[in-house]
Amino acid sequence: MSADYLFVPLQLGALSLPNRIVMPALTRMRAGPGGVPLPISAEYYAQRASAGLIVTEATAISANAHGYPQMPGIYSPDQIAGWRRVTEAVHAKGGLIVLQIVHHERWSHSSYNPDGSPPVAPSSIAAPGLAYTPAFQQAPFETPHALETDEIPEIVEAFWNAARNALDANFDGVEIHGANGFLLDQFLQDGSNHRNDEYGGSIENRTRLLLEVVDAIIDVIGADRTAVRLSPHGNLGGLSDSDTVPHFIYVIRELGKRELAYLHMIEPRASSAGFGDDASVDNANNAALFRHAFDGPMITAGGYSPEAAVQVLESKLADAVAFGRMFVANPDLPERIRGGAALNRFDRATAYAGGSQGYTDYPRLAAASQV
Ligand SMILES: Cc1cc2nc3c(=O)[nH]c(=O)nc-3n(C[C@H](O)[C@H](O)[C@H](O)COP(=O)(O)O)c2cc1C
């Protein structure tokens, strides 16, 4: 089986990818004050421009949508200008880049909200475990404020506004973060959504917010530049669902009607965010379980080696494969895969926050072979 298969060009909506090796969203916690991307982030993303497609780190849609320290946003003029620097640098190297947009809440802390208000959520159920505050201190997750029905349009509007700003910053598209336990995923999964209005109860109701967000964003940037990320079986942020497969088949079928640029599915075997394996969800194979429900292009992520990526493409269970940790550690990952070269190892200690170390200083192949 040859790695050549990963280098067959691919059309994802309006996006023409030169290869099928995708850099997925990777939170790095290196934005400057006010959630403004710094010049070093332009350098970091431009280093990785040979990816078929870059998806940025999860980016807050509003001042109340943050949940990690030094997380970037896309709601202020300075943030838009900071991101424009990033898109220009990637485009100058011939790359494609879409912005991943998120509302963190429940998996957040009141200290992120300018008015100190508690995080919001579908229901007043606290996430298990500890939050990181903006000062990198740990604090228990708080009991969130259950959104009133008439507060939900503000959330949709903030997503819409973020997509409009993404266009302004010259992104090639937007990936809506519906995965990994954040707000939209909290609505989808019934362990965190106990509502009894039109946004809770049946899976049709629980999917409503995601679809409202998707439709609002399609209005701004077109379906062929709009994408969604999902993580069925993912249990990050303490999420769970009573009947994952039929519920997510419904969600995916509804998304399929919208002719999106792509759907990005995360395999649970890497516990959704690249942490340790979780035996309880290890057996699920989302590519196999959900591919048949979606007509459009599908990206798969989660624990892929280049060999496993070729297999999943060959079996037609996905159209492209995202490599998370490998892209952190290998700015020139496509070149390395093509040449069968050794890969730099991902260093978790420098993954989050800090400066250039573990960010822009992973060596490229030529540099690596000289040492
Ligand atoms: C340091 C780090 C940060 C991540 N940040 C995000 C993120 O912002 N948004 C997201 O959807 N997934 C995020 N993920 C998950 C990755 O996109 C990817 O799905 C995961 O790492 C599994 O792929 P891998 O096994 O190739 O690393 C993150 C993973 C890591 C390791």
CSV table of C-alpha atoms and ligand atoms in Angstrom, one decimal:
chain,number,residue,atom,x,y,z
A,1,MET,CA,0.0,0.0,0.0
A,2,SER,CA,1.5,3.3,-1.1
A,3,ALA,CA,1.5,6.7,0.6
A,4,ASP,CA,0.7,8.1,-2.8
A,5,TYR,CA,-2.9,7.7,-2.1
A,6,LEU,CA,-2.6,10.5,0.5
A,7,PHE,CA,-1.4,12.8,-2.3
A,8,VAL,CA,-4.4,12.5,-4.6
A,9,PRO,CA,-5.9,16.0,-4.8
A,10,LEU,CA,-9.3,16.5,-3.2
A,11,GLN,CA,-12.2,18.9,-3.6
A,12,LEU,CA,-13.9,19.9,-0.3
A,13,GLY,CA,-16.7,22.3,-1.3
A,14,ALA,CA,-14.9,25.4,-2.6
A,15,LEU,CA,-11.6,24.2,-1.3
A,16,SER,CA,-9.1,22.5,-3.7
A,17,LEU,CA,-6.7,20.5,-1.5
A,18,PRO,CA,-3.4,19.4,-3.1
A,19,ASN,CA,-3.3,16.4,-0.7
A,20,ARG,CA,-5.4,14.6,1.8
A,21,ILE,CA,-3.2,15.2,4.9
A,22,VAL,CA,-5.1,17.7,7.1
A,23,MET,CA,-3.8,19.6,10.1
A,24,PRO,CA,-6.8,19.5,12.6
A,25,ALA,CA,-7.6,22.1,15.2
A,26,LEU,CA,-4.9,22.2,17.9
A,27,THR,CA,-5.2,24.5,20.9
A,28,ARG,CA,-1.8,25.9,21.7
A,29,MET,CA,-2.7,28.7,24.2
A,30,ARG,CA,-0.3,31.3,22.8
A,31,ALA,CA,-2.6,34.2,21.9
A,32,GLY,CA,-1.6,37.7,23.2
A,33,PRO,CA,-3.7,40.0,25.4
A,34,GLY,CA,-7.3,40.4,24.3
A,35,GLY,CA,-7.2,37.0,22.5
A,36,VAL,CA,-5.2,38.5,19.6
A,37,PRO,CA,-3.1,36.0,17.6
A,38,LEU,CA,0.6,37.1,17.7
A,39,PRO,CA,3.0,37.2,14.8
A,40,ILE,CA,4.6,33.9,16.0
A,41,SER,CA,1.3,32.2,15.3
A,42,ALA,CA,1.6,33.3,11.7
A,43,GLU,CA,5.0,31.8,11.5
A,44,TYR,CA,3.7,28.5,13.2
A,45,TYR,CA,0.8,28.1,10.7
A,46,ALA,CA,2.9,29.1,7.7
A,47,GLN,CA,5.5,26.4,8.6
A,48,ARG,CA,2.6,23.9,8.2
A,49,ALA,CA,1.2,25.3,4.9
A,50,SER,CA,2.0,22.1,3.0
A,51,ALA,CA,-0.9,20.4,4.7
A,52,GLY,CA,-3.8,19.8,2.3
A,53,LEU,CA,-5.8,22.0,4.7
A,54,ILE,CA,-5.0,23.7,8.0
A,55,VAL,CA,-7.8,24.0,10.6
A,56,THR,CA,-6.9,26.6,13.2
A,57,GLU,CA,-7.0,26.1,17.0
A,58,ALA,CA,-10.5,26.5,18.5
A,59,THR,CA,-11.3,30.2,18.6
A,60,ALA,CA,-13.8,32.0,20.8
A,61,ILE,CA,-16.8,33.5,19.0
A,62,SER,CA,-17.5,36.1,21.7
A,63,ALA,CA,-16.0,37.5,24.9
A,64,ASN,CA,-18.1,35.0,26.9
A,65,ALA,CA,-17.1,32.0,24.8
A,66,HIS,CA,-13.5,31.5,26.1
A,67,GLY,CA,-12.5,28.5,28.2
A,68,TYR,CA,-8.7,28.2,28.1
A,69,PRO,CA,-6.0,30.6,29.0
A,70,GLN,CA,-4.5,32.6,26.1
A,71,MET,CA,-7.1,31.3,23.7
A,72,PRO,CA,-7.7,33.5,20.6
A,73,GLY,CA,-11.0,35.1,19.7
A,74,ILE,CA,-12.6,36.3,16.5
A,75,TYR,CA,-14.9,39.1,17.7
A,76,SER,CA,-12.7,42.2,18.0
A,77,PRO,CA,-11.0,44.3,15.2
A,78,ASP,CA,-7.5,43.5,16.7
A,79,GLN,CA,-8.3,39.8,16.6
A,80,ILE,CA,-9.4,40.0,13.0
A,81,ALA,CA,-6.2,41.9,12.2
A,82,GLY,CA,-4.1,39.3,14.0
A,83,TRP,CA,-5.8,36.4,12.1
A,84,ARG,CA,-5.4,38.3,8.8
A,85,ARG,CA,-1.6,38.1,9.4
A,86,VAL,CA,-2.0,34.4,9.8
A,87,THR,CA,-4.1,33.8,6.7
A,88,GLU,CA,-1.7,36.0,4.6
A,89,ALA,CA,1.3,34.0,5.8
A,90,VAL,CA,-0.4,30.7,5.0
A,91,HIS,CA,-1.7,31.8,1.6
A,92,ALA,CA,1.7,33.2,0.7
A,93,LYS,CA,3.0,29.7,1.0
A,94,GLY,CA,0.2,28.3,-1.1
A,95,GLY,CA,-1.7,26.8,1.9
A,96,LEU,CA,-5.4,26.7,2.7
A,97,ILE,CA,-6.7,27.6,6.2
A,98,VAL,CA,-10.1,27.5,7.8
A,99,LEU,CA,-11.0,28.9,11.2
A,100,GLN,CA,-12.4,26.6,13.9
A,101,ILE,CA,-15.0,28.5,16.0
A,102,VAL,CA,-16.3,27.5,19.4
A,103,HIS,CA,-18.3,28.4,22.4
A,104,HIS,CA,-16.7,26.7,25.3
A,105,GLU,CA,-19.3,27.2,28.0
A,106,ARG,CA,-19.9,24.7,30.9
A,107,TRP,CA,-16.3,23.7,30.2
A,108,SER,CA,-15.1,27.1,31.2
A,109,HIS,CA,-15.0,29.4,34.3
A,110,SER,CA,-16.7,32.6,35.3
A,111,SER,CA,-13.3,34.3,35.5
A,112,TYR,CA,-13.2,34.3,31.7
A,113,ASN,CA,-16.4,36.3,31.4
A,114,PRO,CA,-15.9,40.0,31.4
A,115,ASP,CA,-18.9,40.5,33.7
A,116,GLY,CA,-17.9,37.5,35.9
A,117,SER,CA,-21.2,35.7,35.1
A,118,PRO,CA,-21.2,31.9,35.3
A,119,PRO,CA,-20.7,29.8,32.2
A,120,VAL,CA,-23.8,28.9,30.3
A,121,ALA,CA,-25.0,25.5,29.2
A,122,PRO,CA,-28.1,23.6,28.0
A,123,SER,CA,-28.8,22.6,31.7
A,124,SER,CA,-27.5,23.4,35.1
A,125,ILE,CA,-25.2,20.5,35.3
A,126,ALA,CA,-21.5,21.1,36.2
A,127,ALA,CA,-18.8,19.4,34.1
A,128,PRO,CA,-16.7,17.0,36.2
A,129,GLY,CA,-13.2,17.9,37.2
A,130,LEU,CA,-11.2,21.2,37.1
A,131,ALA,CA,-11.1,24.2,34.9
A,132,TYR,CA,-8.0,26.2,34.1
A,133,THR,CA,-8.6,29.9,34.9
A,134,PRO,CA,-7.0,32.6,32.7
A,135,ALA,CA,-4.2,32.8,35.3
A,136,PHE,CA,-3.5,29.0,34.7
A,137,GLN,CA,-4.9,28.1,38.1
A,138,GLN,CA,-7.1,25.1,38.6
A,139,ALA,CA,-10.6,25.6,39.9
A,140,PRO,CA,-13.6,23.3,40.1
A,141,PHE,CA,-16.1,23.6,37.2
A,142,GLU,CA,-19.0,25.8,38.3
A,143,THR,CA,-22.7,25.0,38.0
A,144,PRO,CA,-23.6,26.7,34.7
A,145,HIS,CA,-26.5,28.9,34.0
A,146,ALA,CA,-29.1,27.0,31.9
A,147,LEU,CA,-29.7,29.1,28.9
A,148,GLU,CA,-33.2,30.5,28.7
A,149,THR,CA,-34.9,29.8,25.4
A,150,ASP,CA,-34.9,33.5,24.5
A,151,GLU,CA,-31.1,33.7,25.2
A,152,ILE,CA,-30.3,31.1,22.5
A,153,PRO,CA,-30.6,33.5,19.5
A,154,GLU,CA,-27.7,35.5,20.9
A,155,ILE,CA,-25.5,32.4,20.7
A,156,VAL,CA,-26.5,31.8,17.1
A,157,GLU,CA,-25.8,35.4,16.3
A,158,ALA,CA,-22.4,35.2,17.9
A,159,PHE,CA,-21.5,32.3,15.7
A,160,TRP,CA,-22.8,34.2,12.6
A,161,ASN,CA,-20.7,37.2,13.6
A,162,ALA,CA,-17.6,35.0,14.0
A,163,ALA,CA,-18.1,33.6,10.5
A,164,ARG,CA,-18.5,37.1,9.1
A,165,ASN,CA,-15.3,38.1,10.8
A,166,ALA,CA,-13.5,35.0,9.5
A,167,LEU,CA,-14.3,36.1,6.0
A,168,ASP,CA,-13.0,39.6,6.9
A,169,ALA,CA,-9.8,37.9,8.1
A,170,ASN,CA,-9.5,36.1,4.7
A,171,PHE,CA,-10.1,32.6,5.9
A,172,ASP,CA,-10.9,30.0,3.3
A,173,GLY,CA,-13.8,28.7,5.4
A,174,VAL,CA,-15.1,28.0,8.9
A,175,GLU,CA,-15.2,24.8,10.9
A,176,ILE,CA,-18.0,24.8,13.5
A,177,HIS,CA,-16.8,23.0,16.6
A,178,GLY,CA,-19.6,20.6,17.5
A,179,ALA,CA,-17.2,18.2,19.2
A,180,ASN,CA,-15.2,17.5,22.3
A,181,GLY,CA,-17.7,18.5,25.0
A,182,PHE,CA,-18.1,22.2,24.2
A,183,LEU,CA,-21.4,24.0,24.0
A,184,LEU,CA,-22.9,22.6,20.8
A,185,ASP,CA,-21.9,19.0,21.8
A,186,GLN,CA,-23.4,19.7,25.2
A,187,PHE,CA,-26.7,20.3,23.5
A,188,LEU,CA,-26.4,17.2,21.2
A,189,GLN,CA,-25.8,14.7,24.0
A,190,ASP,CA,-28.5,13.9,26.4
A,191,GLY,CA,-26.1,13.4,29.4
A,192,SER,CA,-25.7,17.2,29.5
A,193,ASN,CA,-29.0,18.3,27.9
A,194,HIS,CA,-32.0,17.9,30.2
A,195,ARG,CA,-34.0,20.7,28.7
A,196,ASN,CA,-37.7,20.5,28.1
A,197,ASP,CA,-38.1,23.3,25.5
A,198,GLU,CA,-37.6,22.9,21.7
A,199,TYR,CA,-33.8,22.6,22.3
A,200,GLY,CA,-34.0,19.5,24.5
A,201,GLY,CA,-35.6,16.1,24.8
A,202,SER,CA,-35.8,14.4,21.4
A,203,ILE,CA,-32.7,14.2,19.2
A,204,GLU,CA,-34.5,16.5,16.7
A,205,ASN,CA,-34.7,19.1,19.4
A,206,ARG,CA,-31.2,18.6,20.7
A,207,THR,CA,-29.8,19.0,17.2
A,208,ARG,CA,-31.7,22.3,16.6
A,209,LEU,CA,-29.1,24.6,18.0
A,210,LEU,CA,-26.3,23.1,15.9
A,211,LEU,CA,-28.5,23.3,12.7
A,212,GLU,CA,-29.4,26.9,13.5
A,213,VAL,CA,-25.8,27.8,13.8
A,214,VAL,CA,-24.9,25.9,10.6
A,215,ASP,CA,-27.7,27.6,8.6
A,216,ALA,CA,-26.7,31.0,9.9
A,217,ILE,CA,-23.1,30.5,8.9
A,218,ILE,CA,-24.1,29.1,5.5
A,219,ASP,CA,-25.9,32.4,4.9
A,220,VAL,CA,-22.7,34.3,5.5
A,221,ILE,CA,-20.1,32.3,3.8
A,222,GLY,CA,-21.9,29.6,1.7
A,223,ALA,CA,-22.3,25.9,2.4
A,224,ASP,CA,-19.2,25.1,0.3
A,225,ARG,CA,-17.0,27.0,2.9
A,226,THR,CA,-18.8,25.7,6.0
A,227,ALA,CA,-17.8,22.6,7.8
A,228,VAL,CA,-18.7,20.8,11.1
A,229,ARG,CA,-16.6,18.8,13.5
A,230,LEU,CA,-18.3,16.0,15.6
A,231,SER,CA,-17.1,13.5,18.1
A,232,PRO,CA,-19.7,10.8,18.7
A,233,HIS,CA,-18.5,8.5,21.5
A,234,GLY,CA,-16.3,11.3,22.8
A,235,ASN,CA,-16.6,11.7,26.5
A,236,LEU,CA,-14.5,14.8,27.0
A,237,GLY,CA,-16.0,17.3,29.5
A,238,GLY,CA,-18.0,14.5,31.0
A,239,LEU,CA,-20.3,14.1,28.1
A,240,SER,CA,-22.4,11.0,27.4
A,241,ASP,CA,-25.3,10.0,25.3
A,242,SER,CA,-27.9,7.3,25.9
A,243,ASP,CA,-27.9,6.0,22.3
A,244,THR,CA,-25.0,7.4,20.4
A,245,VAL,CA,-25.2,5.7,17.0
A,246,PRO,CA,-28.8,6.4,16.1
A,247,HIS,CA,-28.7,9.9,17.6
A,248,PHE,CA,-25.6,10.9,15.7
A,249,ILE,CA,-26.9,9.3,12.5
A,250,TYR,CA,-29.8,11.7,12.7
A,251,VAL,CA,-27.4,14.6,13.3
A,252,ILE,CA,-25.2,13.6,10.4
A,253,ARG,CA,-28.1,13.0,8.0
A,254,GLU,CA,-29.4,16.5,8.7
A,255,LEU,CA,-25.9,18.0,8.1
A,256,GLY,CA,-25.8,15.9,4.9
A,257,LYS,CA,-28.8,17.9,3.5
A,258,ARG,CA,-26.8,21.1,3.7
A,259,GLU,CA,-24.0,20.2,1.2
A,260,LEU,CA,-21.2,21.3,3.5
A,261,ALA,CA,-17.6,21.6,2.5
A,262,TYR,CA,-16.9,18.6,4.8
A,263,LEU,CA,-17.8,16.8,8.0
A,264,HIS,CA,-14.9,16.2,10.3
A,265,MET,CA,-15.3,13.1,12.6
A,266,ILE,CA,-13.1,12.3,15.5
A,267,GLU,CA,-12.4,8.7,16.5
A,268,PRO,CA,-12.7,8.1,20.2
A,269,ARG,CA,-9.6,6.0,20.4
A,270,ALA,CA,-7.5,9.0,21.1
A,271,SER,CA,-10.0,10.2,23.6
A,272,SER,CA,-11.0,13.0,21.2
A,273,ALA,CA,-8.3,15.4,22.1
A,274,GLY,CA,-5.2,13.3,21.8
A,275,PHE,CA,-4.9,12.3,25.4
A,276,GLY,CA,-4.6,8.7,26.7
A,277,ASP,CA,-6.7,5.9,25.3
A,278,ASP,CA,-10.0,5.2,26.9
A,279,ALA,CA,-10.9,1.5,26.9
A,280,SER,CA,-14.6,2.2,27.4
A,281,VAL,CA,-14.9,3.8,23.9
A,282,ASP,CA,-11.9,2.1,22.3
A,283,ASN,CA,-14.0,-0.2,20.1
A,284,ALA,CA,-16.1,2.4,18.3
A,285,ASN,CA,-15.0,3.0,14.7
A,286,ASN,CA,-16.8,6.2,13.8
A,287,ALA,CA,-15.6,6.2,10.2
A,288,ALA,CA,-17.3,2.8,9.7
A,289,LEU,CA,-20.4,3.6,11.8
A,290,PHE,CA,-21.3,7.0,10.3
A,291,ARG,CA,-19.8,7.2,6.8
A,292,HIS,CA,-22.9,5.7,5.2
A,293,ALA,CA,-25.1,8.5,6.7
A,294,PHE,CA,-23.2,11.3,5.0
A,295,ASP,CA,-23.1,11.9,1.3
A,296,GLY,CA,-20.5,14.7,1.3
A,297,PRO,CA,-16.7,14.6,1.9
A,298,MET,CA,-15.6,13.3,5.3
A,299,ILE,CA,-12.3,13.9,7.2
A,300,THR,CA,-11.4,11.5,9.9
A,301,ALA,CA,-9.1,12.1,12.9
A,302,GLY,CA,-7.8,10.3,15.9
A,303,GLY,CA,-4.8,8.1,16.4
A,304,TYR,CA,-3.9,7.6,12.7
A,305,SER,CA,-0.5,6.5,11.5
A,306,PRO,CA,0.3,7.2,7.9
A,307,GLU,CA,-0.3,3.5,7.2
A,308,ALA,CA,-3.7,3.5,8.9
A,309,ALA,CA,-4.6,6.7,7.0
A,310,VAL,CA,-3.9,5.0,3.6
A,311,GLN,CA,-6.1,2.1,4.7
A,312,VAL,CA,-9.0,4.3,5.7
A,313,LEU,CA,-8.8,6.2,2.4
A,314,GLU,CA,-8.5,3.0,0.4
A,315,SER,CA,-11.6,1.5,2.1
A,316,LYS,CA,-13.4,4.7,1.3
A,317,LEU,CA,-14.5,5.3,4.9
A,318,ALA,CA,-13.1,8.8,4.7
A,319,ASP,CA,-11.8,11.2,2.0
A,320,ALA,CA,-9.0,12.8,4.0
A,321,VAL,CA,-7.2,12.2,7.3
A,322,ALA,CA,-6.2,14.6,10.0
A,323,PHE,CA,-3.0,14.1,12.0
A,324,GLY,CA,-3.0,16.2,15.3
A,325,ARG,CA,0.0,15.4,17.4
A,326,MET,CA,2.1,14.6,14.4
A,327,PHE,CA,1.5,18.0,12.9
A,328,VAL,CA,2.5,19.7,16.1
A,329,ALA,CA,5.8,18.0,16.0
A,330,ASN,CA,6.4,17.9,12.2
A,331,PRO,CA,5.9,21.2,10.3
A,332,ASP,CA,6.7,19.3,7.1
A,333,LEU,CA,4.6,16.3,7.8
A,334,PRO,CA,3.4,15.7,4.2
A,335,GLU,CA,7.0,15.8,2.9
A,336,ARG,CA,8.1,13.3,5.6
A,337,ILE,CA,5.2,10.9,4.8
A,338,ARG,CA,5.9,11.1,1.1
A,339,GLY,CA,9.6,10.2,1.7
A,340,GLY,CA,8.9,7.7,4.4
A,341,ALA,CA,11.2,9.8,6.7
A,342,ALA,CA,11.4,9.5,10.5
A,343,LEU,CA,9.0,11.7,12.5
A,344,ASN,CA,9.8,14.1,15.3
A,345,ARG,CA,8.1,13.1,18.6
A,346,PHE,CA,5.3,15.2,20.0
A,347,ASP,CA,6.3,16.8,23.3
A,348,ARG,CA,3.2,17.2,25.5
A,349,ALA,CA,5.1,19.3,28.1
A,350,THR,CA,5.4,22.2,25.6
A,351,ALA,CA,2.0,21.7,23.9
A,352,TYR,CA,0.2,24.4,25.7
A,353,ALA,CA,1.3,28.0,26.3
A,354,GLY,CA,4.9,29.3,26.3
A,355,GLY,CA,6.7,30.9,23.4
A,356,SER,CA,8.5,29.3,20.5
A,357,GLN,CA,9.7,26.2,22.3
A,358,GLY,CA,7.5,23.3,21.1
A,359,TYR,CA,5.7,25.7,18.8
A,360,THR,CA,7.9,27.0,16.0
A,361,ASP,CA,11.1,25.2,16.8
A,362,TYR,CA,10.3,21.6,15.7
A,363,PRO,CA,12.9,20.9,13.0
A,364,ARG,CA,12.1,20.4,9.3
A,365,LEU,CA,13.5,17.4,7.6
A,366,ALA,CA,16.5,19.1,6.0
A,367,ALA,CA,17.5,20.7,9.3
A,368,ALA,CA,16.8,17.5,11.2
A,369,SER,CA,19.0,15.4,9.0
A,370,GLN,CA,21.9,17.8,9.5
A,371,VAL,CA,21.9,17.3,13.3
B,1,LIG,C1,-2.5,19.8,22.0
B,1,LIG,C2,-3.9,19.5,21.4
B,1,LIG,C3,-4.8,20.5,21.2
B,1,LIG,C4,-6.0,20.2,20.6
B,1,LIG,N1,-6.9,21.2,20.4
B,1,LIG,C5,-8.1,21.0,19.7
B,1,LIG,C6,-9.0,22.0,19.4
B,1,LIG,O1,-8.7,23.2,19.6
B,1,LIG,N2,-10.1,21.7,18.7
B,1,LIG,C7,-10.4,20.4,18.3
B,1,LIG,O2,-11.4,20.2,17.7
B,1,LIG,N3,-9.6,19.4,18.6
B,1,LIG,C8,-8.4,19.6,19.3
B,1,LIG,N4,-7.6,18.6,19.6
B,1,LIG,C9,-7.8,17.3,19.0
B,1,LIG,C10,-7.1,17.1,17.7
B,1,LIG,O3,-7.6,17.9,16.7
B,1,LIG,C11,-7.2,15.6,17.2
B,1,LIG,O4,-8.5,15.3,17.0
B,1,LIG,C12,-6.6,14.7,18.2
B,1,LIG,O5,-5.3,15.1,18.6
B,1,LIG,C13,-6.5,13.2,17.7
B,1,LIG,O6,-5.6,13.2,16.6
B,1,LIG,P1,-4.1,12.6,16.7
B,1,LIG,O7,-4.3,11.2,17.3
B,1,LIG,O8,-3.6,12.6,15.3
B,1,LIG,O9,-3.3,13.5,17.6
B,1,LIG,C14,-6.3,18.9,20.2
B,1,LIG,C15,-5.4,17.9,20.4
B,1,LIG,C16,-4.1,18.2,21.0
B,1,LIG,C17,-3.1,17.1,21.1
